[in-house]
Coordinates of C-alpha atoms in Angstrom, one line a residue:
Chain A
M884 CA 64.2 140.9 78.9
A885 CA 63.0 138.8 81.8
A886 CA 64.2 141.5 84.1
S887 CA 62.0 144.1 82.5
G888 CA 59.0 142.0 83.8
G889 CA 55.5 141.8 82.4
K890 CA 56.7 140.9 78.9
P891 CA 56.8 137.2 77.8
P892 CA 60.4 136.1 77.3
M893 CA 59.7 134.5 73.9
D894 CA 58.0 137.4 72.3
S895 CA 60.7 140.0 72.0
W896 CA 59.1 141.8 69.2
R897 CA 55.7 141.9 71.0
I898 CA 53.7 140.4 68.2
F899 CA 51.2 138.9 70.6
P900 CA 50.4 141.6 73.2
D901 CA 47.5 139.9 74.9
V902 CA 49.0 136.4 75.5
T903 CA 50.2 135.7 79.0
P904 CA 53.6 134.1 79.6
E905 CA 51.9 130.9 80.9
Q906 CA 49.9 130.6 77.7
M907 CA 53.1 131.3 75.6
R908 CA 55.0 128.6 77.5
A909 CA 52.2 126.1 77.1
E910 CA 51.9 126.7 73.4
A911 CA 55.7 126.3 73.1
E912 CA 55.5 122.9 74.9
R913 CA 52.7 121.8 72.5
Q914 CA 54.8 122.9 69.5
A915 CA 57.7 120.9 70.9
I916 CA 55.5 117.8 71.2
R917 CA 54.3 118.3 67.6
G918 CA 57.9 118.8 66.5
K919 CA 58.9 115.5 68.1
L920 CA 56.0 113.7 66.3
R921 CA 57.0 115.3 63.0
A922 CA 60.6 114.3 63.5
A923 CA 59.5 110.7 64.3
M924 CA 57.4 110.5 61.2
Q925 CA 60.1 112.0 59.0
E926 CA 62.5 109.4 60.4
K927 CA 60.2 106.6 59.5
L928 CA 59.5 108.2 56.1
R929 CA 63.2 108.7 55.2
D930 CA 64.4 105.4 56.5
P931 CA 66.5 103.9 53.6
Y932 CA 66.1 100.4 54.9
A933 CA 62.4 100.4 55.3
V934 CA 60.4 97.9 53.3
G935 CA 56.8 98.4 52.4
N936 CA 54.4 101.2 53.1
F937 CA 54.6 103.6 55.8
E938 CA 52.0 103.1 58.5
D939 CA 50.9 106.0 60.7
P940 CA 49.4 104.5 63.9
A941 CA 47.5 107.6 64.7
L942 CA 45.8 107.4 61.3
T943 CA 45.1 103.7 61.9
R944 CA 43.5 104.5 65.2
W945 CA 41.4 107.3 63.8
Y946 CA 40.3 105.0 60.9
Y947 CA 39.4 102.3 63.3
V948 CA 37.3 104.6 65.4
R949 CA 35.5 105.9 62.3
N950 CA 34.7 102.4 61.1
H951 CA 33.6 100.9 64.4
Q952 CA 31.1 103.5 65.5
F953 CA 28.2 101.1 65.1
D954 CA 29.8 98.5 67.4
N955 CA 30.1 101.0 70.2
F956 CA 26.6 102.4 69.9
K957 CA 24.8 103.3 73.1
Q958 CA 21.3 104.4 73.4
T959 CA 21.1 107.8 75.0
P960 CA 18.4 110.5 74.7
K961 CA 20.5 112.2 72.1
T962 CA 20.8 109.1 69.9
S963 CA 17.1 108.4 70.3
F964 CA 16.3 112.0 69.3
L965 CA 18.6 111.7 66.2
G966 CA 17.2 108.4 65.2
I967 CA 13.7 109.7 65.4
V968 CA 14.4 113.0 63.7
F969 CA 16.5 111.5 60.8
G970 CA 15.2 108.0 60.6
I971 CA 11.5 107.6 61.6
A972 CA 10.1 111.0 61.2
P973 CA 11.1 111.6 57.5
I974 CA 9.7 108.2 56.6
A975 CA 6.5 108.9 58.4
V976 CA 6.2 112.4 56.9
L977 CA 7.0 111.2 53.4
T978 CA 4.6 108.3 53.7
W979 CA 1.8 110.5 54.8
L980 CA 2.6 113.1 52.1
F981 CA 2.5 110.5 49.3
W982 CA -0.5 108.8 50.8
T983 CA -2.6 111.9 50.8
D984 CA -1.4 113.0 47.4
R985 CA -2.1 109.7 45.9
R986 CA -5.5 109.4 47.5
K987 CA -6.4 112.8 46.1
M988 CA -5.1 111.9 42.7
K989 CA -7.1 108.7 42.6
E990 CA -10.2 110.5 43.7
D991 CA -9.7 113.1 40.9
W992 CA -9.3 110.2 38.5
R993 CA -12.5 108.7 39.6
K994 CA -14.3 112.0 39.2
G995 CA -12.7 112.5 35.8
I996 CA -10.7 115.6 36.7
G997 CA -7.2 115.7 35.2
R998 CA -4.3 116.3 37.4
N999 CA -3.5 119.6 39.0
K1000 CA -6.5 121.2 37.3
A1001 CA -6.6 124.4 39.4
S1002 CA -3.2 125.0 40.8
I1003 CA -0.2 127.2 40.3
I1004 CA 1.9 124.3 39.2
N1005 CA 0.1 123.1 36.2
F1006 CA 1.6 120.3 34.1
Chain B
M1472 CA 19.1 78.9 26.3
Y1473 CA 20.0 75.7 27.9
H1474 CA 23.2 75.9 25.9
L1475 CA 24.2 78.9 27.9
V1476 CA 23.7 77.2 31.3
L1477 CA 25.4 74.1 30.0
G1478 CA 28.3 76.3 29.0
Y1479 CA 28.7 77.3 32.6
V1480 CA 28.5 73.7 33.8
G1481 CA 31.2 72.9 31.3
L1482 CA 33.3 75.9 32.4
V1483 CA 33.2 74.8 36.0
M1484 CA 34.2 71.3 35.0
S1485 CA 37.1 72.5 32.8
V1486 CA 38.3 74.9 35.5
W1487 CA 38.3 72.0 37.9
V1488 CA 40.3 69.6 35.8
C1489 CA 42.6 71.8 33.8
D1490 CA 46.3 72.3 34.4
S1491 CA 47.0 74.8 37.2
K1492 CA 49.2 76.9 34.9
V1493 CA 46.2 77.7 32.7
M1494 CA 43.3 77.7 35.1
W1495 CA 43.0 81.5 35.2
R1496 CA 43.2 81.8 31.5
V1497 CA 40.6 79.0 31.0
G1498 CA 38.2 80.9 33.3
Q1499 CA 38.8 84.2 31.7
I1500 CA 38.7 83.2 28.1
G1501 CA 35.9 80.7 28.6
G1502 CA 33.9 83.4 30.4
L1503 CA 34.5 85.8 27.5
L1504 CA 33.5 83.2 24.9
L1505 CA 30.2 82.6 26.7
V1506 CA 29.2 86.2 26.0
V1507 CA 28.7 85.3 22.4
P1508 CA 25.7 82.9 22.9
A1509 CA 24.2 85.4 25.3
L1510 CA 24.4 88.2 22.7
G1511 CA 22.6 85.9 20.3
L1512 CA 19.6 85.8 22.5
M1513 CA 19.2 89.6 22.6
N1514 CA 15.7 90.7 21.6
L1515 CA 14.2 94.0 22.4
N1516 CA 10.6 93.2 23.4
L1517 CA 9.9 94.1 26.9
F1518 CA 8.0 91.1 27.9
I1519 CA 8.2 87.4 27.3
S1520 CA 9.6 86.7 23.8
G1521 CA 12.0 83.8 23.3
V1522 CA 11.0 80.6 25.1
S1523 CA 12.7 77.3 25.3
G1524 CA 11.8 74.8 27.9
A1525 CA 12.1 76.2 31.4
M1526 CA 13.7 79.4 30.2
T1527 CA 12.6 82.5 28.6
S1528 CA 14.5 85.5 27.3
D1529 CA 13.1 88.9 26.9
F1530 CA 14.8 92.2 26.9
M1531 CA 15.2 92.5 30.7
S1532 CA 16.4 89.0 31.2
V1533 CA 19.0 89.1 28.4
A1534 CA 20.3 92.6 29.3
L1535 CA 21.0 91.5 32.8
T1536 CA 22.3 88.1 31.6
V1537 CA 24.8 89.7 29.3
L1538 CA 25.8 92.0 32.2
S1539 CA 26.5 89.1 34.5
I1540 CA 28.2 87.1 31.9
W1541 CA 30.4 90.1 30.9
L1542 CA 31.4 90.5 34.5
L1543 CA 32.8 87.0 34.9
P1544 CA 36.0 87.4 32.9
L1545 CA 36.4 90.9 34.5
M1546 CA 36.1 89.4 38.0
L1547 CA 38.7 86.8 37.2
V1548 CA 41.1 89.4 35.6
A1549 CA 40.7 91.6 38.6
S1550 CA 41.4 89.0 41.2
Q1551 CA 44.4 87.4 39.5
Q1552 CA 47.0 89.4 41.3
H1553 CA 45.9 89.2 44.9
M1554 CA 45.5 85.4 44.7
V1555 CA 49.0 84.8 43.5
N1556 CA 50.2 83.7 46.9
E1557 CA 47.4 81.3 47.6
A1558 CA 47.6 77.5 47.3
K1559 CA 46.7 76.3 43.8
F1560 CA 43.8 74.3 45.1
Y1561 CA 42.3 77.3 46.7
Q1562 CA 42.8 79.3 43.6
R1563 CA 40.9 76.7 41.7
V1564 CA 38.1 76.7 44.3
F1565 CA 38.0 80.5 44.0
I1566 CA 37.6 80.4 40.2
G1567 CA 35.1 77.6 40.4
C1568 CA 33.1 79.6 42.9
Q1569 CA 32.9 82.6 40.6
V1570 CA 32.0 80.5 37.5
F1571 CA 29.3 78.7 39.5
L1572 CA 28.0 82.0 40.7
T1573 CA 27.7 83.4 37.2
G1574 CA 26.1 80.2 36.1
G1575 CA 23.5 80.5 38.8
L1576 CA 22.9 84.1 37.9
V1577 CA 22.4 83.2 34.3
L1578 CA 19.9 80.6 35.3
A1579 CA 18.1 83.1 37.5
F1580 CA 17.8 85.7 34.8
L1581 CA 16.7 83.3 32.1
A1582 CA 14.2 81.4 34.3
S1583 CA 10.7 81.4 33.0
D1584 CA 9.3 79.9 36.2
L1585 CA 9.3 81.8 39.4
L1586 CA 10.3 78.8 41.5
L1587 CA 13.3 78.2 39.2
F1588 CA 14.2 81.8 39.6
Y1589 CA 13.9 81.5 43.4
I1590 CA 16.1 78.5 43.5
A1591 CA 18.8 80.1 41.4
F1592 CA 18.4 83.3 43.4
E1593 CA 19.2 81.4 46.6
S1594 CA 21.9 79.4 44.9
T1595 CA 23.9 82.6 44.3
L1596 CA 24.1 83.2 48.0
L1597 CA 26.4 80.4 48.8
P1598 CA 29.3 81.1 46.4
T1599 CA 29.1 84.8 47.4
L1600 CA 29.2 83.8 51.1
M1601 CA 32.3 81.7 50.3
L1602 CA 33.9 84.5 48.5
I1603 CA 33.3 87.0 51.2
T1604 CA 34.2 85.0 54.3
R1605 CA 37.0 83.0 52.9
W1606 CA 38.9 85.5 50.8
G1607 CA 38.0 88.8 52.4
A1608 CA 40.8 90.9 53.8
Q1609 CA 39.9 91.8 57.4
K1610 CA 38.5 89.9 60.3
E1611 CA 35.2 91.8 59.9
R1612 CA 34.4 89.6 57.0
Y1613 CA 32.7 87.0 59.2
Q1614 CA 30.2 89.5 60.4
A1615 CA 29.8 90.8 56.9
G1616 CA 29.1 87.3 55.6
T1617 CA 26.6 86.7 58.4
Y1618 CA 24.8 89.9 57.7
F1619 CA 24.7 89.2 54.0
M1620 CA 23.4 85.6 54.4
F1621 CA 20.8 86.3 57.1
F1622 CA 19.4 89.5 55.6
T1623 CA 18.9 87.8 52.3
M1624 CA 17.5 84.6 53.7
V1625 CA 15.1 86.2 56.1
G1626 CA 13.9 88.4 53.2
S1627 CA 13.4 85.5 50.8
L1628 CA 11.7 83.0 53.1
P1629 CA 8.4 84.9 52.8
L1630 CA 8.9 84.9 49.1
L1631 CA 9.1 81.1 49.1
V1632 CA 6.0 80.8 51.2
C1633 CA 4.0 83.3 49.0
L1634 CA 5.2 81.6 45.8
L1635 CA 4.2 78.2 47.0
G1636 CA 0.8 79.6 48.1
Q1637 CA 0.4 81.1 44.6
Y1638 CA 1.4 77.8 43.0
Q1639 CA -1.3 76.0 45.0
L1640 CA -3.9 78.4 44.1
S1641 CA -3.2 78.9 40.4
G1642 CA -1.4 75.7 39.6
S1643 CA 1.5 77.4 37.8
L1644 CA 4.2 80.0 38.5
A1645 CA 5.0 80.9 34.9
L1646 CA 6.1 84.4 34.4
D1647 CA 3.5 85.5 32.0
L1648 CA 0.6 84.9 34.3
M1649 CA -1.2 87.6 36.1
F1650 CA -2.2 86.9 39.6
V1651 CA -5.7 88.3 39.2
G1652 CA -8.7 86.6 40.7
V1653 CA -6.7 85.2 43.5
S1654 CA -8.7 86.7 46.3
K1655 CA -10.7 89.6 45.2
G1656 CA -10.5 92.6 47.4
E1657 CA -9.4 90.9 50.6
Y1658 CA -6.8 92.7 52.7
I1659 CA -4.7 89.6 53.1
I1660 CA -3.5 90.0 49.5
N1661 CA -1.4 93.0 50.6
F1662 CA 0.7 90.7 52.8
W1663 CA 0.9 88.3 50.0
W1664 CA 2.3 90.9 47.7
L1665 CA 4.5 92.3 50.4
G1666 CA 5.9 88.8 51.1
C1667 CA 6.8 88.4 47.5
V1668 CA 8.4 91.8 47.3
V1669 CA 10.4 91.9 50.6
A1670 CA 13.0 89.5 49.3
F1671 CA 13.9 91.8 46.5
L1672 CA 13.7 94.9 48.6
V1673 CA 16.3 93.4 50.9
K1674 CA 18.5 92.4 48.0
L1675 CA 18.2 95.7 46.1
P1676 CA 18.6 97.1 48.9
L1677 CA 16.0 99.4 50.1
Y1678 CA 17.1 102.0 52.6
G1679 CA 15.6 100.3 55.7
T1680 CA 17.1 96.9 55.0
H1681 CA 20.5 98.0 53.6
L1682 CA 22.7 97.2 56.5
W1683 CA 24.3 94.2 54.9
L1684 CA 25.5 96.0 51.9
P1685 CA 28.3 98.3 53.2
K1686 CA 29.7 95.4 55.2
A1687 CA 29.5 92.9 52.4
H1688 CA 30.9 95.2 49.8
V1689 CA 33.8 96.4 51.9
E1690 CA 34.9 93.1 53.3
A1691 CA 34.5 91.1 50.1
P1692 CA 37.5 90.6 47.9
I1693 CA 37.5 92.5 44.6
A1694 CA 35.7 89.7 42.7
G1695 CA 33.0 89.5 45.4
S1696 CA 32.5 93.3 45.4
M1697 CA 32.3 93.4 41.6
V1698 CA 29.7 90.7 41.4
L1699 CA 27.8 92.0 44.4
A1700 CA 27.6 95.6 43.1
G1701 CA 27.4 94.6 39.5
V1702 CA 24.8 91.8 39.4
L1703 CA 23.5 90.6 42.7
L1704 CA 21.8 93.9 43.4
K1705 CA 20.2 93.7 40.0
L1706 CA 18.7 90.3 40.9
G1707 CA 16.6 92.2 43.4
G1708 CA 15.5 94.7 40.8
Y1709 CA 14.8 92.1 38.2
G1710 CA 12.8 90.0 40.6
M1711 CA 10.8 93.1 41.7
I1712 CA 10.0 93.9 38.1
R1713 CA 8.8 90.3 37.5
V1714 CA 6.8 89.9 40.6
S1715 CA 5.2 93.3 40.6
Y1716 CA 4.1 92.8 37.0
L1717 CA 2.5 89.6 38.0
W1718 CA 0.6 91.1 40.9
G1719 CA -0.5 94.0 38.8
S1720 CA -3.6 95.6 40.0
S1721 CA -4.7 93.0 42.4
A1722 CA -2.6 94.2 45.2
L1723 CA -4.6 96.9 46.9
V1724 CA -1.9 98.7 48.6
S1725 CA 0.6 100.5 46.6
G1726 CA 4.1 101.3 47.6
E1727 CA 4.0 104.6 49.5
V1728 CA 6.1 103.3 52.4
I1729 CA 8.5 101.7 50.1
L1730 CA 8.9 104.8 48.0
A1731 CA 9.2 107.0 51.1
L1732 CA 12.0 104.7 52.3
A1733 CA 13.6 104.8 48.8
L1734 CA 13.6 108.6 48.4
W1735 CA 14.7 109.3 51.9
G1736 CA 17.4 106.6 51.4
M1737 CA 18.6 108.3 48.3
I1738 CA 19.1 111.6 50.3
S1739 CA 20.5 110.0 53.4
M1740 CA 22.9 107.7 51.6
G1741 CA 24.1 110.7 49.6
A1742 CA 24.8 112.6 52.8
I1743 CA 26.5 109.6 54.4
C1744 CA 28.8 109.2 51.4
L1745 CA 30.0 112.7 51.8
R1746 CA 31.3 111.7 55.3
Q1747 CA 32.9 108.4 54.4
T1748 CA 36.6 107.8 54.8
D1749 CA 36.7 104.4 53.3
L1750 CA 36.8 104.3 49.6
K1751 CA 35.0 101.0 49.1
S1752 CA 32.4 102.1 51.7
L1753 CA 31.7 105.2 49.7
I1754 CA 31.1 103.2 46.6
A1755 CA 28.9 100.7 48.5
Y1756 CA 26.7 103.5 50.0
S1757 CA 26.4 105.0 46.6
S1758 CA 25.0 101.7 45.3
V1759 CA 22.3 102.0 47.9
G1760 CA 21.4 105.5 46.6
H1761 CA 21.3 104.4 43.0
M1762 CA 19.2 101.4 43.8
A1763 CA 16.8 103.5 45.7
L1764 CA 15.9 105.2 42.4
V1765 CA 15.5 101.7 40.8
V1766 CA 13.0 100.8 43.6
G1767 CA 11.2 104.0 42.9
G1768 CA 11.0 103.3 39.2
V1769 CA 9.7 99.8 39.7
M1770 CA 7.2 100.6 42.4
T1771 CA 5.4 103.1 40.1
G1772 CA 4.3 100.2 37.9
T1773 CA 4.6 102.3 34.7
A1774 CA 6.5 101.4 31.6
W1775 CA 8.8 104.3 32.0
G1776 CA 9.5 103.3 35.5
Y1777 CA 10.5 99.8 34.4
N1778 CA 12.6 101.1 31.5
G1779 CA 14.3 103.7 33.7
A1780 CA 15.0 101.0 36.3
M1781 CA 16.5 98.7 33.7
I1782 CA 18.8 101.3 32.2
L1783 CA 19.9 102.4 35.7
M1784 CA 20.6 98.8 36.7
I1785 CA 22.8 98.2 33.6
A1786 CA 24.6 101.5 34.0
H1787 CA 25.1 101.1 37.7
G1788 CA 26.4 97.6 37.3
L1789 CA 29.1 98.6 34.9
V1790 CA 30.1 101.8 36.6
S1791 CA 30.1 100.5 40.2
S1792 CA 32.1 97.4 39.2
C1793 CA 34.6 99.7 37.5
L1794 CA 34.9 101.9 40.6
F1795 CA 35.5 98.8 42.8
S1796 CA 38.2 97.5 40.5
L1797 CA 39.9 100.9 40.4
A1798 CA 39.8 101.1 44.2
N1799 CA 41.2 97.6 44.4
S1800 CA 44.0 98.5 42.0
W1801 CA 45.1 101.2 44.6
Y1802 CA 44.4 98.8 47.5
E1803 CA 46.8 96.2 46.1
R1804 CA 49.6 98.8 46.1
G1805 CA 48.9 100.9 49.1
H1806 CA 47.1 98.4 51.3
T1807 CA 44.8 101.1 52.4
R1808 CA 41.3 102.1 51.5
N1809 CA 41.4 105.2 53.5
L1810 CA 40.5 108.3 51.5
I1811 CA 42.8 110.4 53.6
G1812 CA 45.7 108.1 53.0
S1813 CA 45.2 107.8 49.2
R1814 CA 45.5 111.2 47.7
G1815 CA 47.2 112.5 44.6
L1816 CA 46.7 109.3 42.7
I1817 CA 46.5 111.0 39.4
M1818 CA 50.1 112.1 39.7
L1819 CA 51.1 108.6 40.4
F1820 CA 49.0 106.8 37.9
P1821 CA 47.9 109.2 35.3
L1822 CA 46.4 107.0 32.6
I1823 CA 44.2 105.0 35.0
G1824 CA 43.0 108.5 36.2
F1825 CA 41.1 108.6 32.9
S1826 CA 39.2 105.5 34.0
W1827 CA 38.7 107.1 37.4
L1828 CA 37.4 110.3 35.8
I1829 CA 35.0 108.6 33.3
S1830 CA 33.6 106.3 36.0
S1831 CA 33.2 109.0 38.5
L1832 CA 31.5 111.2 35.9
M1833 CA 29.2 108.4 35.0
N1834 CA 28.5 107.7 38.6
L1835 CA 27.3 111.3 39.1
A1836 CA 24.9 110.9 36.2
L1837 CA 26.6 113.3 33.8
P1838 CA 25.1 113.5 30.4
P1839 CA 25.5 111.8 28.0
A1840 CA 26.2 108.8 30.2
I1841 CA 23.5 106.2 30.4
N1842 CA 23.3 106.7 34.2
L1843 CA 21.7 110.0 33.4
F1844 CA 19.1 108.5 31.1
G1845 CA 18.2 105.9 33.7
E1846 CA 17.9 108.5 36.4
L1847 CA 15.9 110.8 34.2
V1848 CA 13.5 108.3 33.1
A1849 CA 13.0 106.8 36.6
M1850 CA 12.6 110.3 38.0
V1851 CA 10.0 111.2 35.5
A1852 CA 8.1 108.0 36.4
V1853 CA 8.3 108.8 40.1
Y1854 CA 7.3 112.4 39.5
N1855 CA 4.3 111.1 37.6
W1856 CA 3.5 109.0 40.6
S1857 CA 3.5 111.9 43.0
V1858 CA 4.4 115.5 42.5
Y1859 CA 6.1 116.0 45.8
S1860 CA 8.7 113.4 45.2
V1861 CA 10.6 115.7 42.9
A1862 CA 12.1 117.7 45.8
F1863 CA 13.6 114.6 47.4
M1864 CA 14.8 113.2 44.1
S1865 CA 16.6 116.3 43.1
L1866 CA 18.2 116.7 46.5
G1867 CA 19.3 113.1 46.1
A1868 CA 20.7 113.7 42.7
V1869 CA 22.6 116.8 43.9
L1870 CA 24.1 114.8 46.7
T1871 CA 25.0 112.0 44.3
A1872 CA 27.0 114.5 42.2
G1873 CA 28.5 115.9 45.4
Y1874 CA 29.9 112.6 46.7
S1875 CA 31.0 111.4 43.3
L1876 CA 33.1 114.5 42.8
Y1877 CA 34.3 114.3 46.4
M1878 CA 35.5 110.7 45.8
Y1879 CA 37.3 111.7 42.6
G1880 CA 38.8 114.8 44.1
M1881 CA 40.0 113.2 47.4
S1882 CA 41.5 110.2 45.7
Q1883 CA 43.1 111.8 42.6
W1884 CA 44.0 115.4 43.4
G1885 CA 46.0 116.9 46.2
N1886 CA 49.5 116.3 47.5
V1887 CA 50.8 112.9 46.6
M1888 CA 51.1 110.7 49.7
K1889 CA 54.8 110.1 50.2
G1890 CA 54.7 107.2 52.6
Y1891 CA 54.2 104.6 50.0
K1892 CA 57.1 102.7 48.6
N1893 CA 57.3 100.2 45.8
L1894 CA 54.3 101.4 43.9
Y1895 CA 54.5 99.4 40.8
I1896 CA 53.1 100.8 37.6
I1897 CA 49.5 100.1 36.6
T1898 CA 49.6 96.8 34.7
S1899 CA 48.0 96.4 31.3
R1900 CA 45.7 93.9 33.0
E1901 CA 44.2 96.8 35.0
Y1902 CA 44.0 99.0 32.0
L1903 CA 42.2 96.2 30.3
L1904 CA 39.8 96.0 33.2
G1905 CA 39.0 99.7 33.1
L1906 CA 38.5 99.5 29.3
L1907 CA 36.3 96.5 29.4
H1908 CA 34.1 98.0 32.0
L1909 CA 33.7 101.4 30.4
M1910 CA 33.6 100.4 26.7
P1911 CA 30.1 98.9 27.0
A1912 CA 29.0 101.8 29.0
I1913 CA 30.2 104.3 26.4
Y1914 CA 28.9 102.1 23.6
L1915 CA 25.5 102.2 25.1
I1916 CA 25.5 106.0 25.0
F1917 CA 25.5 105.8 21.3
Y1918 CA 23.0 103.0 21.0
L1919 CA 20.5 103.7 23.8
G1920 CA 17.9 102.3 21.5
L1921 CA 19.2 99.0 22.9
M1922 CA 17.5 100.0 26.1
F1923 CA 14.4 101.7 24.9

């Protein structure tokens, strides 16, 4: 097969026509690494002498990162933008919205008009 | 009502001196027996009714008193297992802490004087701090205790100053006063009102000042989490109802900022919950979302708002406490709170899955659960306050339903995690916990007249 040239050696049935041999080899290496990780995990899982619960260090690391994001916070333009857009602006907009609505309501009450007298939404 | 507080003094003493073989039972049975005098106080008038000396009992006080008293035996039952390996002396201190905490809470809710309420309010901080920092599970508990302590104390110092100023002006801090005529129409009165209210907003917590809550709830042991979520948050709500009733119409500014924070908090906490990986953290953030609606209900100043806030507080106290104890029953076995690492629980523990189901369904405010009625009544009150709030509240309610179902689905369904060994069966103690949490909640569905 290798002698015929141009065709990747692992794809004898040509299922992946547009994958180069280097890509195929790299993917095979990645699958081998994953296979070793799976085998290590299965060994730990099926160990008959193990006591206690099975701990996956990758999961522990991932969990630690998820729970310590605030401790590693750094102020960047992106975080400032996010803080303003999702923290300060909604509060400011909502406050302004309620303030104007309430002021109008109270003026209507002083004038003796009921609420939403001439509007589409009439309750 | 003094007999109730004296009952707690007696319980602390008896836990301290009794034999170490029975100290847990003494705490649990004694706590359960003390529910009876509390139920005898129950009356349904909304404002001050029964008075005796420095204490008063009306509907709000007694409802929350009964809740806090009910939670004491539940806390002791829940923490029995994980304290097994501690020294007997520290177990005794642990039980004594919880009994003292409940006694302080009962004093706070039954106080008829605002200064007594303040003293009891602050006195609940110390046992909770001890519970969190001494018996928490991870090293983050020190930071959690610090946050909890300092947030609450910084919030409540203005309350002390404002209360003392009020005492100097009016000569009394009794709860049935109205602070009218204090200073007519001056702008300073807004800061006075704000100073009184900030303590409770931090305690409730309002969205802007909620940072202490996820830390404290997650790092606390199960008893700490149960009492925090079940009752201590309600101290904030109860205090706000009392103080805002007293200020009444003399505060010129009304709560637009606070309501804006509350409504946005409801939405953003719902969104954050959908991204959580820690089970206890999810329940903690959901507490912020539910309390946001309580804040909304109270800040409207209407009777429906107060009623909705009260029902919501009782419902949330029972359901959140139940969820924490269920999460803890898994944590004791799997030593993980990771949502990814705790799947398929319903296959492992089917019967407690019923408790998980009922409490998750109540958490998402499914009818006919009382959570729904609380939310509905509070939402109507806030809608009456301003029409535009309904968009945010409905989005918040949808997100609440979303994360409640997410939590139930992620923990119960899916492939069973195979890495856990020695998963012992759910003990009848834990079934009892679930039952005792949910039985009042289900009972209240049929007798909601108790709330209205």
